[in-house]
Amino acid sequence: MGIVHYTFRSRVLRQQTSVVVVLPTYARRGSPVSLEEFYRPGKKYRTLYVLHGGSDDCTYYVRNTSIERYAQEGGFAAVMPEVRLSFYCDMRHGGKYLTFISEELPEVVESVFPLSSESRDRFVVGNSMGSHGAMKWAMTRPGDFAAAAGMSGVGDVEDMGFFDMFPREGSNPVLCSFGTAGEYRGSANDLRLLAKRLAEYGGRIPRLFSCCGTEDPYYPGVRRFVEYAAQVGLPLTFEEGPGAHQWEFWDKWLIRIIDWMGIKE
Amino acid sequence: MALMQFSFLPQSLGFHTNVRIILPVDLPEAGAAAGRGRAPARLRTLYLLHGGGGNSLDWLRYTNVERYAERRGIAVVMPEVEGSCFYSDQAYGQKYFTYVAEELPLAAECLFPLSGKREDRFVAGLSMGGYGAFKLAFRKPDSFAAAGNFSGLSFVSDIFEEGGFAGDENGRSVVHANWGSLESLKGSLDDTRFLVDRAAREKTDLPRLFAGIGTEDFSYRYAVEFLEYAKGKGIDIAFEKMPGGHDWEVWDRLIDRFMDFMDGE
């Protein structure tokens, strides 16, 4: 595989930002085609957008999972942006990270790299804060993906206790991202509201997957959201396994999710 | 400009290597993508080669190449090769010529929005990279519209002779690794005198050729000899000399000048 660290100026964020992209490259061993056939112009790859958790960056998945190996085995590309502590929000106090991730980023990477723009070829997964991001993106723009998955954090932000998690001061990432609990409720970030709307949506929606480790502190909140989804009639596959809020769990479940999504060539 | 670090395993090298690529984005003529941070399809591209002991960061660190490229809206691809390989398919080592001349452009033009048309492709380099650029121009004339040689204009066989500036013990080990022996180098496709003779004899349609050097450069007299020899054979090389030595101040000015030459100035 080739790995790219791409730095560009985001118009939406009004600053330089980086994204790591892994792309299939030619390997003679095991390849049924020649170098020239492999690198023919016009090739487009199925793409998995991989969204990091709080305080992580665009290098974290590469360093803490074998995402590159999974992408290589599956013959797809992976795109790993970075959004700092924004919870993938158009922040209440801060940058427009939801617009960045869901509108600007795909436009940029699909014009620079050989990535397919067809929704049947596009997938998104995230862990923790990234699971909120993945679900929110997929639910807000149901035509963007064939499938979306969240690990260890697909739940209602208020219900999971996020608004009580940090001291009430300017550096509080929940406050900066969502505002207060009152401001979250009914907003574009309200995952329960998004789920309800998606259940009522008449068009094609992505397949949705949530998983959590049974020792993870967010497990109860994640389970409650699964029940909520069932109540409002939103199809949401849930699986669980032993494990806590850690990379061992996310690396292992990436494999399961890739399989479940059917991304592989 | 956007900056990319691309790492992959080329078949011609057998190990992972880095390439730095700078891409113009936000060009007005991007059409439908204007003002939305996209790279326009199929960019004019300069393959820019480092000198002895350098790597894919050199040009970015020591010159203003990014600003110069941005003004002209061209992409610049900066590979890295072994420090003294002289961009050769080594006798004892890897295939650096095949990598830079064939595999890299094939991969890069498939994976990134770079043009594969002769009129949109250029190559240049400093010192060992200048030699490399002219070697590419003479051996793959249909691949490039223009080539630039900065402080690398010499008959490579002369510089490695006893008494030449690379005729010492270190030079002898370079010759051994790259070509086996000076005798093997002479008359081969890595011998610039042979390439000039062949191009003259076959009346090859060469890319437009540009050479530049500082008048205090230790290899200045070799450059003058080369120019006179080539002229005598009917091969035109636009020549620019300036005060200065074998150094980055000269190369910073020459790369800017060469980009004008690329545009026909």
XYZ file of C-alpha atoms in Angstrom:
530
model
C 0.000 0.000 0.000
C 0.977 3.581 -0.380
C 0.427 5.972 2.458
C -0.050 9.677 1.968
C 0.129 12.447 4.538
C -1.689 15.288 2.826
C -1.733 18.830 4.173
C -3.978 21.432 2.642
C -5.758 24.626 3.561
C -9.355 24.033 4.483
C -11.571 26.855 3.303
C -14.234 25.878 5.805
C -11.870 25.787 8.779
C -9.731 28.645 7.434
C -6.546 26.836 8.356
C -4.098 24.149 7.290
C -5.280 20.633 8.044
C -3.862 17.167 7.448
C -5.334 13.880 6.383
C -3.718 10.466 6.078
C -4.814 8.381 3.108
C -3.851 4.793 2.395
C -4.091 3.772 -1.240
C -3.535 0.487 -3.004
C -0.214 0.387 -4.854
C 1.240 -2.286 -7.057
C 2.832 -5.356 -5.507
C 4.082 -7.847 -8.027
C 3.743 -10.830 -5.720
C 0.221 -12.113 -5.804
C -0.915 -9.618 -8.406
C -2.848 -11.001 -11.358
C -1.978 -7.936 -13.457
C 1.123 -6.097 -14.649
C 2.421 -2.780 -13.280
C 1.061 -0.908 -16.300
C -2.365 -2.512 -16.025
C -2.546 -1.787 -12.309
C -1.778 1.904 -12.770
C -4.222 2.570 -15.573
C -5.784 6.032 -15.379
C -9.408 6.325 -14.334
C -9.298 3.711 -11.589
C -11.444 4.577 -8.565
C -11.321 2.812 -5.227
C -13.956 2.024 -2.650
C -13.235 4.238 0.331
C -13.535 3.904 4.078
C -13.563 7.207 5.955
C -12.060 6.575 9.387
C -12.858 9.067 12.132
C -10.633 9.375 15.209
C -11.629 9.841 18.829
C -11.121 12.784 21.134
C -7.566 14.206 21.366
C -6.311 11.931 18.577
C -5.124 13.008 15.121
C -4.851 11.798 11.547
C -1.994 9.427 12.378
C -3.649 7.607 15.251
C -5.414 4.829 13.399
C -2.277 4.030 11.449
C -0.262 3.808 14.638
C -2.751 1.952 16.805
C -4.491 -0.428 14.415
C -3.544 -2.391 11.337
C -5.901 -0.380 9.158
C -3.394 -0.315 6.311
C -3.122 -4.082 6.260
C -6.934 -4.432 6.341
C -7.272 -1.959 3.502
C -4.636 -3.800 1.514
C -6.343 -7.162 2.030
C -9.656 -5.611 1.094
C -8.398 -3.637 -1.898
C -9.883 -0.352 -0.696
C -8.605 3.075 0.292
C -8.912 4.625 3.748
C -9.146 8.347 4.535
C -8.233 9.537 8.033
C -8.823 13.246 8.689
C -8.307 15.114 11.920
C -10.802 17.258 13.768
C -9.168 17.845 17.149
C -11.778 18.061 19.945
C -14.715 19.215 17.853
C -16.995 16.153 18.127
C -17.414 16.522 14.376
C -19.674 19.527 15.007
C -20.142 22.865 13.416
C -19.024 23.966 16.845
C -21.068 26.185 19.064
C -17.809 27.970 19.875
C -15.261 27.042 17.232
C -14.803 25.810 13.688
C -17.307 24.192 11.336
C -16.036 20.637 11.543
C -19.236 18.913 10.412
C -19.317 20.973 7.238
C -15.598 20.365 6.817
C -15.839 16.607 7.202
C -19.043 15.978 5.290
C -18.740 18.515 2.480
C -15.225 19.823 1.975
C -13.121 16.768 2.838
C -14.709 14.301 0.390
C -14.591 16.918 -2.354
C -10.898 17.484 -1.738
C -9.802 13.871 -1.413
C -11.976 12.656 -4.281
C -10.402 15.219 -6.591
C -6.811 14.495 -5.574
C -6.901 10.718 -5.020
C -8.500 7.928 -7.052
C -11.500 7.545 -4.750
C -14.993 6.721 -5.886
C -17.738 9.330 -5.357
C -20.526 6.747 -5.629
C -22.360 6.160 -2.351
C -22.272 2.393 -2.873
C -18.464 2.667 -2.708
C -18.287 4.874 0.384
C -18.193 3.816 4.021
C -17.505 5.475 7.354
C -16.355 4.189 10.733
C -15.190 5.885 13.911
C -14.305 5.149 17.532
C -15.501 7.012 20.606
C -15.921 10.675 19.592
C -15.432 9.389 16.039
C -18.366 6.996 16.405
C -20.574 9.984 17.160
C -19.089 11.689 14.093
C -19.605 8.704 11.818
C -23.231 8.231 12.829
C -23.994 11.914 12.727
C -22.519 12.292 9.247
C -24.331 9.227 7.917
C -27.643 10.216 9.474
C -27.384 13.843 8.329
C -26.502 12.889 4.758
C -28.027 9.452 4.175
C -27.041 9.452 0.500
C -23.323 9.651 1.270
C -22.617 6.088 2.333
C -23.477 2.464 1.753
C -22.807 1.778 5.447
C -21.707 3.521 8.634
C -20.338 2.094 11.858
C -19.495 3.456 15.280
C -17.369 1.800 17.926
C -17.754 2.534 21.639
C -19.821 5.669 21.566
C -22.949 5.642 19.434
C -25.327 7.134 21.886
C -27.153 10.257 22.885
C -24.502 12.747 24.020
C -26.538 14.060 26.943
C -27.741 10.619 28.005
C -24.157 9.350 28.134
C -23.237 12.084 30.606
C -20.980 14.160 28.415
C -22.302 17.468 29.638
C -21.143 16.633 33.162
C -17.802 15.221 32.135
C -15.646 18.339 32.028
C -15.279 21.427 34.209
C -17.432 24.333 33.129
C -14.773 26.485 31.571
C -13.741 27.722 28.148
C -11.524 24.757 27.389
C -14.373 22.261 27.860
C -14.582 20.507 24.474
C -18.194 19.409 24.962
C -19.273 22.954 25.726
C -17.331 24.363 22.778
C -18.649 21.713 20.408
C -22.302 21.338 21.388
C -22.969 24.256 23.670
C -25.091 23.409 26.711
C -27.285 20.328 27.026
C -30.230 22.578 26.221
C -28.525 23.792 23.054
C -27.668 20.223 22.056
C -31.249 19.024 22.320
C -33.040 19.557 19.024
C -29.863 20.667 17.253
C -28.122 19.192 14.206
C -26.020 17.169 16.672
C -28.924 15.577 18.550
C -28.407 11.931 17.709
C -31.853 10.879 18.913
C -33.480 13.472 16.701
C -31.329 12.430 13.740
C -32.272 8.789 14.340
C -35.975 9.592 14.458
C -35.793 11.647 11.274
C -33.839 8.966 9.474
C -36.406 6.345 10.447
C -39.062 8.532 8.814
C -36.940 9.268 5.742
C -38.430 7.823 2.597
C -35.243 7.403 0.608
C -32.435 4.872 0.719
C -30.470 4.915 3.957
C -27.088 3.428 4.816
C -26.768 0.242 6.827
C -25.924 1.211 10.397
C -23.759 -0.652 12.898
C -22.877 0.018 16.523
C -20.624 -1.978 18.794
C -19.197 -1.613 22.269
C -17.055 -3.509 24.717
C -18.921 -4.856 27.717
C -16.319 -3.336 30.078
C -16.532 0.062 28.383
C -17.980 2.832 30.589
C -20.141 3.966 27.662
C -21.698 0.523 27.268
C -24.964 1.375 29.070
C -25.436 4.566 27.016
C -24.707 2.693 23.797
C -27.266 -0.010 24.729
C -29.900 2.612 25.530
C -29.437 4.124 22.090
C -29.914 0.726 20.468
C -33.229 0.470 22.310
C -34.168 3.972 21.249
C -33.416 3.157 17.620
C -35.668 0.117 17.855
C -38.435 2.262 19.382
C -38.356 4.789 16.537
C -38.023 2.071 13.917
C -34.488 2.798 12.749
C -32.611 -0.341 11.628
C -29.406 -0.456 13.669
C -27.272 -3.559 14.020
C -25.664 -3.876 17.436
C -22.910 -6.255 18.479
C -20.896 -6.455 21.652
C -17.870 -8.292 22.932
C -15.436 -8.319 25.812
C -13.259 -5.264 26.034
C -12.935 -1.720 27.261
C -12.486 1.704 25.707
C -9.171 0.886 24.080
C -7.302 0.282 20.842
C -7.168 -3.496 21.275
C -10.952 -3.455 21.037
C -11.074 -1.009 18.084
C -8.425 -2.803 16.055
C -10.239 -6.102 16.449
C -13.663 -4.656 15.692
C -12.395 -2.825 12.610
C -11.957 -6.249 11.074
C -15.508 -7.254 11.974
C -16.921 -3.961 10.698
C -15.046 -4.140 7.402
C -16.468 -7.613 6.937
C -20.000 -6.605 7.941
C -19.956 -3.598 5.622
C -18.906 -5.713 2.662
C -16.245 -3.207 1.517
C -13.741 -5.745 0.316
C -13.116 -6.134 -3.360
C -0.465 24.776 -2.329
C -1.195 21.435 -0.740
C 1.698 19.290 0.422
C 1.745 15.550 0.162
C 4.171 13.030 1.529
C 3.606 9.797 -0.347
C 5.323 6.615 0.840
C 5.150 3.357 -1.030
C 7.108 0.286 -2.067
C 8.106 0.520 -5.727
C 8.951 -2.752 -7.421
C 12.074 -1.202 -8.921
C 13.498 -0.407 -5.481
C 12.284 -3.222 -3.260
C 11.980 -0.929 -0.219
C 9.671 1.850 0.941
C 10.514 5.302 -0.268
C 9.112 8.817 0.201
C 7.987 11.284 -2.406
C 7.014 14.852 -1.653
C 4.451 16.383 -3.961
C 3.139 19.908 -3.924
C -0.160 20.513 -5.693
C -1.746 23.759 -6.711
C -5.321 23.948 -5.565
C -7.919 26.693 -5.740
C -6.967 27.670 -9.260
C -9.530 29.871 -10.968
C -9.544 27.650 -14.028
C -10.655 24.687 -11.960
C -14.025 25.234 -13.524
C -16.898 23.767 -11.553
C -14.588 23.219 -8.639
C -13.419 26.829 -8.604
C -13.042 28.246 -5.158
C -13.782 24.924 -3.500
C -10.283 23.737 -2.719
C -10.074 21.150 -5.443
C -7.054 20.377 -7.581
C -8.005 20.756 -11.233
C -7.828 17.620 -13.314
C -4.460 16.687 -14.776
C -1.891 19.235 -13.723
C 1.271 20.301 -15.504
C 3.965 18.533 -13.530
C 7.636 19.102 -12.819
C 9.654 16.107 -11.625
C 12.337 17.763 -9.511
C 15.423 15.800 -8.501
C 17.671 16.307 -5.483
C 21.466 16.216 -5.533
C 23.990 13.863 -3.988
C 23.095 12.835 -0.453
C 19.764 14.662 -0.579
C 16.172 13.577 -0.129
C 12.604 14.473 -1.014
C 12.567 17.404 1.440
C 15.597 19.302 0.124
C 13.955 21.506 -2.461
C 11.174 22.452 -0.035
C 13.539 23.283 2.786
C 16.235 25.180 0.938
C 14.388 27.037 -1.811
C 11.119 28.809 -2.431
C 10.026 26.280 -5.026
C 6.541 26.054 -3.553
C 5.889 29.772 -4.035
C 7.342 29.674 -7.567
C 5.184 26.665 -8.476
C 2.099 28.260 -6.994
C 2.490 31.316 -9.261
C 2.575 29.065 -12.326
C -0.025 26.567 -11.128
C 2.185 23.524 -11.571
C 2.572 20.391 -9.470
C 6.063 19.414 -8.359
C 7.026 15.807 -7.649
C 10.157 15.315 -5.552
C 11.350 11.722 -5.228
C 14.329 10.551 -3.251
C 17.059 8.191 -4.313
C 20.197 6.731 -2.795
C 22.787 9.429 -2.129
C 25.281 8.598 -4.852
C 23.293 6.440 -7.252
C 23.352 9.019 -10.053
C 19.797 8.060 -10.907
C 21.062 4.772 -12.335
C 19.923 1.194 -12.427
C 22.873 0.237 -10.261
C 25.318 -2.556 -10.946
C 25.210 -3.331 -7.203
C 22.029 -1.871 -5.820
C 18.588 -0.826 -6.897
C 17.006 0.365 -10.125
C 16.845 4.104 -9.500
C 16.576 5.084 -13.147
C 13.659 2.737 -13.738
C 12.048 4.052 -10.560
C 12.249 7.740 -11.468
C 11.761 7.387 -15.227
C 9.036 4.769 -15.286
C 7.492 3.427 -12.112
C 7.112 6.685 -10.209
C 5.392 8.631 -13.022
C 3.168 5.638 -13.776
C 2.030 5.405 -10.149
C 1.840 9.148 -9.534
C -0.153 9.858 -12.695
C -2.646 7.139 -11.770
C -3.040 8.045 -8.104
C -2.866 11.846 -8.287
C -4.241 14.451 -10.710
C -1.020 14.785 -12.754
C -0.956 14.997 -16.527
C 0.705 12.217 -18.529
C 0.996 14.285 -21.703
C 4.442 15.229 -22.973
C 3.571 18.914 -23.239
C 2.632 18.968 -19.551
C 5.661 17.115 -18.173
C 9.015 18.530 -17.164
C 12.090 17.335 -15.312
C 14.877 19.204 -13.582
C 17.470 18.715 -10.874
C 20.543 20.038 -9.157
C 24.038 18.595 -9.404
C 23.647 14.784 -9.436
C 19.950 15.544 -10.031
C 20.827 17.764 -12.979
C 22.697 14.883 -14.518
C 19.666 12.730 -13.736
C 17.268 15.194 -15.372
C 19.257 15.353 -18.589
C 19.646 11.596 -18.602
C 15.881 11.252 -18.402
C 15.449 13.832 -21.143
C 17.875 12.074 -23.491
C 16.708 8.534 -22.741
C 12.969 9.263 -22.647
C 12.629 12.266 -24.951
C 8.936 11.599 -25.625
C 8.155 11.946 -21.933
C 9.096 15.573 -21.372
C 8.546 18.969 -22.923
C 11.614 20.474 -21.212
C 14.472 19.506 -18.913
C 16.653 21.578 -16.597
C 20.158 20.817 -15.364
C 21.390 23.006 -12.518
C 25.111 22.682 -11.773
C 25.233 19.141 -13.082
C 26.377 19.621 -16.637
C 29.414 17.433 -17.240
C 30.510 14.270 -18.929
C 30.006 11.906 -16.046
C 32.813 9.663 -17.239
C 35.209 12.676 -17.082
C 34.367 13.605 -13.509
C 35.198 10.112 -12.289
C 38.526 9.893 -14.157
C 41.747 10.213 -12.195
C 42.094 13.984 -11.835
C 38.419 14.652 -12.204
C 36.660 16.232 -9.228
C 35.158 12.857 -8.325
C 38.211 10.813 -9.239
C 39.185 9.915 -5.677
C 38.630 6.788 -3.622
C 35.087 7.789 -2.773
C 34.390 8.385 -6.443
C 35.776 4.978 -7.317
C 33.371 3.267 -4.918
C 30.487 5.258 -6.443
C 31.511 4.082 -9.915
C 31.761 0.515 -8.686
C 28.309 0.513 -7.067
C 26.566 2.229 -9.975
C 28.281 0.822 -13.032
C 30.837 -1.782 -11.938
C 33.718 0.112 -13.525
C 34.535 3.259 -15.447
C 34.875 1.114 -18.571
C 31.317 -0.157 -18.137
C 30.078 3.411 -17.721
C 31.742 4.681 -20.890
C 29.587 4.262 -23.922
C 26.597 3.151 -21.855
C 23.185 4.756 -21.520
C 24.437 6.480 -18.373
C 27.301 8.154 -20.239
C 26.203 11.700 -21.118
C 28.730 11.943 -23.943
C 27.243 8.814 -25.506
C 23.720 10.205 -25.074
C 24.644 13.490 -26.768
C 26.315 11.626 -29.658
C 23.355 9.317 -30.085
C 20.821 12.153 -30.044
C 22.828 14.036 -32.649
C 23.229 10.981 -34.852
C 19.582 9.971 -34.638
C 18.342 13.574 -34.819
C 16.224 12.856 -31.757
C 13.351 15.207 -31.031
C 14.648 16.148 -27.595
C 12.828 18.094 -24.914
C 13.858 21.758 -24.763
C 17.057 21.834 -22.724
C 18.110 24.353 -20.104
C 21.309 24.423 -18.080
C 22.348 26.849 -15.368
C 25.366 27.193 -13.109
C 27.189 29.612 -10.842
C 30.399 31.013 -12.278
C 32.265 30.131 -9.084
C 31.007 26.542 -9.160
C 33.884 24.049 -8.980
C 32.423 22.224 -11.989
C 31.989 25.379 -14.100
C 34.611 24.441 -16.691
C 33.003 21.025 -17.230
C 29.710 22.779 -17.965
C 31.333 25.010 -20.556
C 33.003 22.002 -22.210
C 29.706 20.130 -22.313
C 27.891 23.070 -23.874
C 30.512 23.508 -26.555
C 30.533 19.809 -27.324
C 26.752 19.659 -27.577
C 26.636 22.789 -29.717
C 29.221 21.264 -32.031
C 26.886 18.306 -32.472
C 23.926 20.549 -33.215
C 22.228 20.178 -29.838
C 20.852 23.384 -28.395
C 20.994 24.024 -24.680
C 19.757 27.326 -23.293
C 22.439 28.381 -20.838
C 22.250 30.708 -17.876
C 25.243 31.543 -15.722
C 25.213 33.735 -12.648
C 27.561 34.723 -9.851
C 27.625 32.024 -7.238
C 28.896 28.616 -6.317
C 27.575 25.083 -6.056
C 24.913 26.206 -3.616
C 21.248 26.712 -2.793
C 21.179 30.419 -3.543
C 22.005 29.605 -7.140
C 19.531 26.706 -7.274
C 16.744 28.819 -5.779
C 17.205 31.357 -8.569
C 17.609 28.710 -11.253
C 14.422 26.827 -10.391
C 12.444 30.059 -10.691
C 14.178 30.838 -13.979
C 13.548 27.316 -15.261
C 9.830 27.634 -14.601
C 9.837 30.641 -16.956
C 11.740 28.505 -19.462
C 9.066 25.829 -19.116
C 6.542 28.459 -20.176
C 8.601 29.208 -23.257
C 10.476 32.249 -21.963
